[in-house]
Amino acid sequence: MKIQNITVLGSTGSIGMSTLDVIRRHPDRFHVFALCAHSQVDSLFAQCLEFRPEFAVVRDAQLAAQLAELCRSGGLLTEVRYGVEALIEMSAAPEVDSVMAAIVGAAGLEPTLAAARAGKKLMLANKEVLVMAGELFMHAVREHGATLLPVDSEHNAIFQSLPADFGRGLAACGVQKILLTASGGPFRNTPLADLSAVTPDAACAHPNWVMGRKISVDSATMMNKGLEVIEAHWIFAAPPEMIQVVVHPQSVIHSAVQFADGSVLAQMGNPDMRTPIAYAMAYPERIAAGVEPLDLFKIARLEFYEPDFERFRCLQLAYDVLREGGTAPAILNAANETAVAAFLAGSLPFLGIARLNEATLNALPARPEGSLEDVLAADAEARLFACQAIRENSFS
Ligand code: NAD
Ligand code: MG
């Protein structure tokens, strides 16, 4: 078996660490070529010591000097780089077989796109890439023969439930609906009046999953499910009306596909990201991921509810921008990243997130998606508008 050389974008994050845990279990299959993170030098150094990658990447020159010194003193040969250019290089390097795209947010767009353009096996967790630039990204995947494997648990479940040749069209494969499950987050049943006082820690306390803070807040607003509707649209070429969100508080069914003959195929498992990560890494084989087997007797009950679009306004906004097209999803994504960062920093109330997202969409016209530059311009414009609105305190 040829050893797979992997670049991990976002190695110090929740998905990055789960990826390294799967790699740790299979040293005969995987080798880490590059570890890329933002500013957590100490945890990146610990990862370098364990996985001995050829390269490590951090945000800037100063952090790179710190990490390089640590590597030298630890006797490591790891070469340290910094900045977006280095991320792009690590995604596209000829030695690399596969890339785990697990940076959070728009910062992942360029390196992930570079992996697609280099025709890599691309394991995609960074859903914001598809939300911002779905058309551009999917075009790059097709044009350069990249293999796109969804890591997001729902999309991984849908991928597992579809026939291998789904690329010829969902309708041609007899697909009627994609059933995208959602836990509903920590505030599914919280009285609406109490939502205005929600704190960042309460929003990040997800009932079933342990994740990074940004996606945890997105789960609490259900923006995450909205982003996933757009993600499903692009990965599976599914029109919005074919994607049905199903609230399923136990997070055991990770999503399902309904077919013309009445069959519904689903993928189930404990809520542990190492399952979809291991699936993507070993595809089409199956390998151990360190995940507890599912105990149906212990679970006993599975529930399903329709989503509440009033309570979770962000979910509605996502369907709206998907139908509108062009740069509208990129504008929503940028507004949301700005709003979530402000909420986590204590300068925007929880309910202000949806309000700010909506106001940004209302203020800025969508344009055709066009080039990467057009997408980045829409992203920058939306961030500017949202930051200003937060400073003027119009959403408190
Ligand atoms: P996280 O916050 O735990 O980790 C983010 C990683 O990205 C860190 O390693 C950080 O150093 C790196 N990073 C952040 N900004 C960067 C920048 N500007 N340049 C380079 N690196 C940067 O996030 P996470 O929960 O692991 O999520 C990562 C992505 O995966 C997100 O897009 C999220 O939506 C998606 N995802 C996560 C989960 C989950 O269970 N955590 C599930 C599905 C999808
Ligand atoms: Mg998900």
Coordinates of C-alpha atoms and ligand atoms in Angstrom, one line a residue:
M1 CA 0.0 0.0 0.0
K2 CA 1.4 3.4 -0.9
I3 CA 1.5 5.8 2.0
Q4 CA -0.8 8.8 1.6
N5 CA 0.9 12.1 2.0
I6 CA -1.4 14.6 3.7
T7 CA -1.5 18.3 4.3
V8 CA -3.7 19.3 7.2
L9 CA -5.1 22.8 6.9
G10 CA -6.3 23.9 10.4
S11 CA -4.4 21.1 12.3
T12 CA -4.8 22.7 15.7
G13 CA -8.6 22.9 15.4
S14 CA -11.3 20.5 16.4
I15 CA -11.4 18.8 12.9
G16 CA -7.6 19.0 12.6
M17 CA -7.0 17.2 15.9
S18 CA -9.6 14.5 15.1
T19 CA -7.8 14.0 11.7
L20 CA -4.5 13.6 13.5
D21 CA -6.0 11.1 15.8
V22 CA -7.1 9.0 12.8
I23 CA -3.6 9.3 11.3
R24 CA -2.1 8.3 14.7
R25 CA -4.0 5.0 14.5
H26 CA -2.7 4.2 10.9
P27 CA 0.9 5.1 10.5
D28 CA 1.2 2.5 7.8
R29 CA -1.3 4.4 5.6
F30 CA -0.8 8.1 6.2
H31 CA 2.1 10.5 6.5
V32 CA 1.7 14.1 7.5
F33 CA 3.4 16.3 4.9
A34 CA 2.4 19.7 6.3
L35 CA 0.7 21.0 9.4
C36 CA -1.0 24.4 9.0
A37 CA -2.5 26.5 11.7
H38 CA -3.0 30.1 12.6
S39 CA -1.3 31.2 15.9
Q40 CA -1.3 28.3 18.3
V41 CA 2.5 27.8 18.2
D42 CA 2.7 25.5 21.2
S43 CA 0.1 23.0 20.1
L44 CA 1.5 23.1 16.6
F45 CA 4.9 22.4 17.9
A46 CA 3.6 19.4 19.9
Q47 CA 2.0 18.1 16.7
C48 CA 5.3 18.6 14.9
L49 CA 7.1 16.6 17.5
E50 CA 4.7 13.7 17.2
F51 CA 4.1 13.7 13.4
R52 CA 7.4 15.0 12.1
P53 CA 6.0 16.8 9.0
E54 CA 8.2 18.2 6.2
F55 CA 6.5 21.6 6.7
A56 CA 4.6 23.6 9.3
V57 CA 2.8 26.9 8.5
V58 CA 1.7 29.7 10.8
R59 CA 0.2 33.2 10.3
D60 CA 3.2 35.5 10.3
A61 CA 6.9 35.8 10.3
Q62 CA 7.2 36.4 14.1
L63 CA 5.2 33.2 14.9
A64 CA 7.2 31.3 12.3
A65 CA 10.5 32.4 14.0
Q66 CA 9.1 31.2 17.3
L67 CA 8.1 27.8 15.9
A68 CA 11.3 27.4 13.9
E69 CA 13.3 28.0 17.1
L70 CA 11.3 25.4 19.0
C71 CA 11.7 22.9 16.1
R72 CA 15.5 23.5 16.1
S73 CA 15.8 22.9 19.8
G74 CA 13.6 19.8 19.5
G75 CA 15.9 18.4 16.8
L76 CA 13.2 18.5 14.2
L77 CA 13.9 18.9 10.4
T78 CA 10.4 20.5 9.9
E79 CA 10.7 23.6 7.7
V80 CA 8.5 26.5 9.0
R81 CA 6.7 28.9 6.6
Y82 CA 4.0 31.6 7.1
G83 CA 1.1 33.3 5.4
V84 CA -1.5 32.5 2.7
E85 CA 1.1 31.9 0.0
A86 CA 2.6 29.1 2.1
L87 CA -0.9 27.6 2.8
I88 CA -1.5 27.6 -1.0
E89 CA 1.9 26.0 -1.6
M90 CA 1.3 23.2 1.0
S91 CA -2.1 22.4 -0.7
A92 CA -0.7 22.2 -4.1
A93 CA 2.8 20.7 -3.6
P94 CA 3.4 17.7 -5.9
E95 CA 4.4 15.4 -3.0
V96 CA 0.9 15.8 -1.5
D97 CA -1.8 13.2 -2.3
S98 CA -4.6 14.6 -0.1
V99 CA -5.6 17.7 1.7
M100 CA -7.8 18.0 4.8
A101 CA -9.4 21.4 4.4
A102 CA -10.3 22.3 8.0
I103 CA -9.5 26.0 8.4
V104 CA -12.5 27.8 9.7
G105 CA -14.2 30.4 7.6
A106 CA -13.2 32.5 4.5
A107 CA -9.5 32.2 5.4
G108 CA -9.7 28.7 4.0
L109 CA -10.9 29.7 0.6
E110 CA -7.6 30.2 -1.3
P111 CA -5.7 27.2 0.0
T112 CA -8.7 24.9 -0.5
L113 CA -9.2 26.2 -4.0
A114 CA -5.5 25.6 -4.6
A115 CA -5.9 22.0 -3.6
A116 CA -8.8 21.6 -6.1
R117 CA -6.8 23.3 -8.9
A118 CA -3.9 20.9 -8.2
G119 CA -6.3 18.0 -8.7
K120 CA -5.8 16.6 -5.1
K121 CA -7.9 14.3 -3.1
L122 CA -9.7 17.0 -1.2
M123 CA -11.4 16.2 2.1
L124 CA -13.7 19.2 2.8
A125 CA -14.7 20.3 6.2
N126 CA -14.4 24.0 5.5
K127 CA -18.0 24.6 4.3
E128 CA -17.6 28.3 4.1
V129 CA -15.6 27.7 0.9
L130 CA -18.6 26.3 -0.9
V131 CA -20.9 28.9 0.5
M132 CA -18.7 31.8 -0.8
A133 CA -17.6 30.4 -4.1
G134 CA -19.5 27.2 -4.8
E135 CA -19.6 27.6 -8.6
L136 CA -16.0 28.5 -8.9
F137 CA -14.9 25.8 -6.6
M138 CA -17.0 23.0 -8.1
H139 CA -15.7 24.1 -11.6
A140 CA -12.1 23.8 -10.3
V141 CA -12.8 20.3 -8.9
R142 CA -14.2 19.1 -12.3
E143 CA -11.7 20.9 -14.5
H144 CA -8.6 19.6 -12.6
G145 CA -9.9 16.1 -11.8
A146 CA -9.8 16.6 -8.0
T147 CA -11.6 14.0 -5.8
L148 CA -14.0 15.8 -3.5
L149 CA -14.9 13.9 -0.3
P150 CA -17.2 15.7 2.1
V151 CA -16.2 15.6 5.8
D152 CA -19.1 17.5 7.2
S153 CA -21.0 14.7 8.9
E154 CA -24.3 15.4 7.0
H155 CA -22.7 15.6 3.6
N156 CA -20.6 12.6 4.3
A157 CA -23.8 10.7 5.3
I158 CA -25.5 11.8 2.0
F159 CA -22.4 10.8 0.0
Q160 CA -22.5 7.3 1.7
S161 CA -26.2 7.0 0.9
L162 CA -26.1 8.0 -2.7
P163 CA -25.1 5.7 -5.6
A164 CA -21.4 6.1 -6.6
D165 CA -22.5 7.6 -10.0
F166 CA -24.6 10.4 -8.5
G167 CA -22.7 12.8 -10.6
R168 CA -24.9 12.0 -13.6
G169 CA -27.7 13.8 -11.8
L170 CA -29.8 13.1 -8.7
A171 CA -33.1 12.9 -10.6
A172 CA -31.5 10.3 -13.0
C173 CA -30.5 8.3 -9.9
G174 CA -34.1 8.3 -8.6
V175 CA -33.4 10.7 -5.8
Q176 CA -36.5 12.6 -4.6
K177 CA -35.1 14.4 -1.6
I178 CA -32.1 14.9 0.5
L179 CA -33.0 14.8 4.2
L180 CA -30.4 17.0 6.0
T181 CA -30.6 16.4 9.7
A182 CA -30.0 19.0 12.3
S183 CA -29.8 18.7 16.1
G184 CA -31.5 22.1 16.5
G185 CA -28.6 23.2 18.8
P186 CA -28.8 24.2 22.4
F187 CA -31.8 26.6 22.0
R188 CA -34.3 24.4 20.2
N189 CA -36.8 24.8 23.0
T190 CA -35.5 27.8 24.9
P191 CA -38.3 30.4 25.4
L192 CA -37.8 33.2 22.8
A193 CA -37.7 35.8 25.5
D194 CA -34.6 34.2 27.0
L195 CA -32.6 34.2 23.8
S196 CA -31.6 37.9 24.0
A197 CA -29.5 37.2 27.1
V198 CA -27.6 34.2 25.7
T199 CA -23.9 34.2 26.5
P200 CA -21.1 32.9 24.2
D201 CA -20.4 30.0 26.6
A202 CA -24.1 29.0 26.6
A203 CA -24.2 29.2 22.8
C204 CA -21.0 27.1 22.4
A205 CA -22.4 24.3 24.7
H206 CA -23.7 22.1 22.0
P207 CA -25.8 19.2 23.3
N208 CA -24.2 16.5 21.1
W209 CA -21.0 17.7 19.4
V210 CA -17.7 19.2 20.6
M211 CA -16.6 21.7 17.9
G212 CA -14.8 25.0 17.4
R213 CA -16.5 28.1 18.7
K214 CA -17.5 29.6 15.4
I215 CA -19.4 26.5 14.2
S216 CA -20.9 26.0 17.7
V217 CA -22.4 29.5 17.5
D218 CA -23.6 28.8 13.9
S219 CA -25.3 25.6 15.3
A220 CA -27.1 27.6 18.0
T221 CA -28.5 30.1 15.4
M222 CA -28.9 27.2 12.8
M223 CA -26.8 29.3 10.4
N224 CA -24.7 26.2 10.3
K225 CA -27.6 24.2 8.8
G226 CA -28.2 27.0 6.4
L227 CA -24.6 26.9 5.3
E228 CA -25.0 23.2 4.9
V229 CA -28.0 23.5 2.7
I230 CA -25.8 25.6 0.4
E231 CA -23.0 23.1 0.7
A232 CA -25.3 20.2 -0.2
H233 CA -26.6 22.2 -3.2
W234 CA -23.1 22.4 -4.6
I235 CA -21.6 19.0 -3.7
F236 CA -24.6 17.1 -5.0
A237 CA -26.1 19.5 -7.6
A238 CA -29.3 19.5 -5.6
P239 CA -31.9 22.2 -6.2
P240 CA -33.0 24.0 -3.0
E241 CA -36.4 22.5 -3.1
M242 CA -34.9 19.0 -3.0
I243 CA -33.1 19.7 0.3
Q244 CA -35.3 19.2 3.4
V245 CA -33.9 20.1 6.8
V246 CA -35.1 17.7 9.5
V247 CA -34.6 18.5 13.1
H248 CA -33.3 15.3 14.9
P249 CA -32.2 16.1 18.4
Q250 CA -30.3 12.9 19.0
S251 CA -27.8 13.4 16.1
V252 CA -27.6 9.7 15.4
I253 CA -28.9 9.8 11.8
H254 CA -26.4 12.1 10.1
S255 CA -28.6 12.6 7.1
A256 CA -30.6 10.5 4.6
V257 CA -31.6 10.3 0.9
Q258 CA -35.2 9.5 -0.2
F259 CA -35.6 7.6 -3.4
A260 CA -38.5 7.3 -6.0
D261 CA -39.3 3.8 -4.9
G262 CA -40.0 4.9 -1.3
S263 CA -36.6 3.8 0.1
V264 CA -34.9 6.1 2.5
L265 CA -31.2 5.4 3.0
A266 CA -29.4 6.9 5.9
Q267 CA -26.0 6.8 7.6
M268 CA -26.0 6.4 11.4
G269 CA -23.4 6.6 14.0
N270 CA -22.3 8.2 17.2
P271 CA -21.7 11.9 16.9
D272 CA -18.0 11.7 16.5
M273 CA -16.3 13.5 13.6
R274 CA -13.6 10.8 13.3
T275 CA -16.2 8.6 11.5
P276 CA -16.6 10.9 8.5
I277 CA -12.9 11.9 8.6
A278 CA -11.8 8.2 8.5
Y279 CA -14.3 7.5 5.7
A280 CA -12.9 10.3 3.6
M281 CA -9.3 9.5 4.4
A282 CA -9.5 5.8 3.5
Y283 CA -12.1 6.0 0.8
P284 CA -13.2 3.7 -0.7
E285 CA -12.0 1.5 2.1
R286 CA -13.1 1.5 5.7
I287 CA -10.7 1.8 8.6
A288 CA -10.9 1.9 12.4
A289 CA -11.5 5.5 13.7
G290 CA -11.5 5.0 17.4
V291 CA -15.3 5.6 17.6
E292 CA -17.5 3.8 20.0
P293 CA -19.9 1.4 18.2
L294 CA -23.5 2.7 18.1
D295 CA -25.7 1.1 20.7
L296 CA -29.2 1.3 19.5
F297 CA -30.6 -0.1 22.8
K298 CA -29.0 2.7 24.7
I299 CA -30.4 5.3 22.3
A300 CA -33.8 3.7 22.2
R301 CA -35.6 6.8 20.8
L302 CA -35.1 8.8 17.6
E303 CA -37.2 12.0 17.1
F304 CA -37.8 14.2 14.1
Y305 CA -39.3 17.7 13.8
E306 CA -39.9 20.3 11.2
P307 CA -37.5 23.3 11.5
D308 CA -38.8 26.5 12.9
F309 CA -37.9 29.2 10.4
E310 CA -39.1 32.0 12.6
R311 CA -37.0 31.1 15.6
F312 CA -34.0 30.3 13.3
R313 CA -34.1 33.2 10.9
C314 CA -30.6 32.4 9.6
L315 CA -31.8 29.1 8.1
Q316 CA -34.4 31.0 6.1
L317 CA -31.8 33.6 5.0
A318 CA -29.6 30.7 3.7
Y319 CA -32.4 29.3 1.5
D320 CA -33.1 32.9 0.3
V321 CA -29.5 33.6 -0.8
L322 CA -29.2 30.2 -2.4
R323 CA -32.2 31.0 -4.6
E324 CA -30.9 34.5 -5.3
G325 CA -27.4 33.2 -6.3
G326 CA -24.4 35.2 -7.4
T327 CA -22.5 36.7 -4.5
A328 CA -25.5 36.7 -2.2
P329 CA -24.2 33.6 -0.3
A330 CA -20.7 35.2 0.0
I331 CA -22.3 38.3 1.5
L332 CA -24.3 36.3 4.0
N333 CA -21.2 34.3 5.0
A334 CA -19.1 37.4 5.5
A335 CA -21.8 39.1 7.5
N336 CA -22.2 36.0 9.6
E337 CA -18.5 35.6 10.3
T338 CA -18.3 39.2 11.4
A339 CA -21.4 38.9 13.5
V340 CA -20.2 35.6 15.2
A341 CA -16.8 37.1 16.0
A342 CA -18.5 40.2 17.5
F343 CA -20.9 38.0 19.5
L344 CA -18.0 35.9 20.9
A345 CA -16.2 39.1 21.8
G346 CA -19.2 40.4 23.7
S347 CA -20.0 43.3 21.3
L348 CA -23.2 41.9 19.7
P349 CA -26.1 40.2 21.4
F350 CA -27.1 36.7 20.3
L351 CA -30.2 37.8 18.5
G352 CA -28.1 40.5 16.8
I353 CA -26.4 37.9 14.6
A354 CA -29.5 37.2 12.5
R355 CA -30.5 40.8 12.4
L356 CA -27.0 41.9 11.3
N357 CA -27.0 39.2 8.6
E358 CA -30.3 40.2 7.2
A359 CA -29.5 43.9 7.3
T360 CA -26.2 43.3 5.4
L361 CA -28.1 41.3 2.8
N362 CA -30.6 44.1 2.4
A363 CA -28.0 46.8 2.1
L364 CA -25.7 45.2 -0.4
P365 CA -26.7 44.1 -3.9
A366 CA -25.6 40.6 -5.1
R367 CA -23.6 40.4 -8.3
P368 CA -22.8 37.4 -10.5
E369 CA -20.2 35.1 -8.7
G370 CA -17.7 35.6 -11.5
S371 CA -14.0 35.3 -10.5
L372 CA -12.3 34.8 -7.2
E373 CA -11.6 38.5 -7.1
D374 CA -15.4 39.2 -7.4
V375 CA -16.1 36.9 -4.5
L376 CA -13.3 38.4 -2.3
A377 CA -14.6 41.9 -3.1
A378 CA -18.2 40.9 -2.1
D379 CA -16.7 39.4 1.1
A380 CA -14.7 42.5 1.9
E381 CA -17.6 44.8 1.3
A382 CA -20.0 42.8 3.5
R383 CA -17.4 42.7 6.3
L384 CA -17.0 46.5 6.1
F385 CA -20.7 47.1 6.3
A386 CA -21.2 44.7 9.1
C387 CA -18.3 46.1 11.2
Q388 CA -19.6 49.6 10.8
A389 CA -23.1 48.5 11.8
I390 CA -21.7 46.9 14.9
R391 CA -19.6 50.0 15.8
E392 CA -22.7 52.2 15.4
N393 CA -24.4 49.8 17.7
S394 CA -27.5 49.5 15.5
F395 CA -28.1 45.8 16.4
S396 CA -27.9 45.8 20.2
Ligands
NAD1 P1 -11.6 25.4 15.0 O1 -11.9 26.8 15.3 O2 -11.6 24.4 16.1 O3 -10.2 25.2 14.2 C1 -9.9 26.1 13.1 C2 -8.5 25.8 12.6 O4 -8.3 26.8 11.5 C3 -7.4 26.0 13.7 O5 -6.4 25.1 13.4 C4 -6.9 27.4 13.4 O6 -5.5 27.6 13.7 C5 -7.1 27.5 11.8 N1 -7.2 28.8 11.3 C6 -8.1 29.8 11.7 N2 -8.0 30.9 11.0 C7 -6.9 30.7 10.2 C8 -6.2 31.5 9.2 N3 -6.6 32.7 9.0 N4 -5.2 30.9 8.6 C9 -4.8 29.6 8.8 N5 -5.4 28.8 9.7 C10 -6.4 29.4 10.4 O7 -12.7 25.0 13.9 P2 -13.3 23.5 13.6 O8 -14.5 23.3 14.5 O9 -12.3 22.5 13.5 O10 -13.9 23.8 12.2 C11 -13.1 23.9 11.0 C12 -14.0 23.8 9.8 O11 -14.7 22.6 9.7 C13 -15.1 24.9 9.8 O12 -15.3 25.4 8.5 C14 -16.4 24.1 10.3 O13 -17.6 24.7 9.8 C15 -16.1 22.8 9.7 N6 -16.7 21.7 10.4 C16 -16.4 21.4 11.7 C17 -17.0 20.4 12.4 C18 -16.7 20.1 13.8 O14 -17.2 19.1 14.4 N7 -15.8 20.8 14.5 C19 -18.0 19.6 11.8 C20 -18.3 19.9 10.4 C21 -17.7 20.9 9.8
MG2 MG -22.4 19.4 9.9

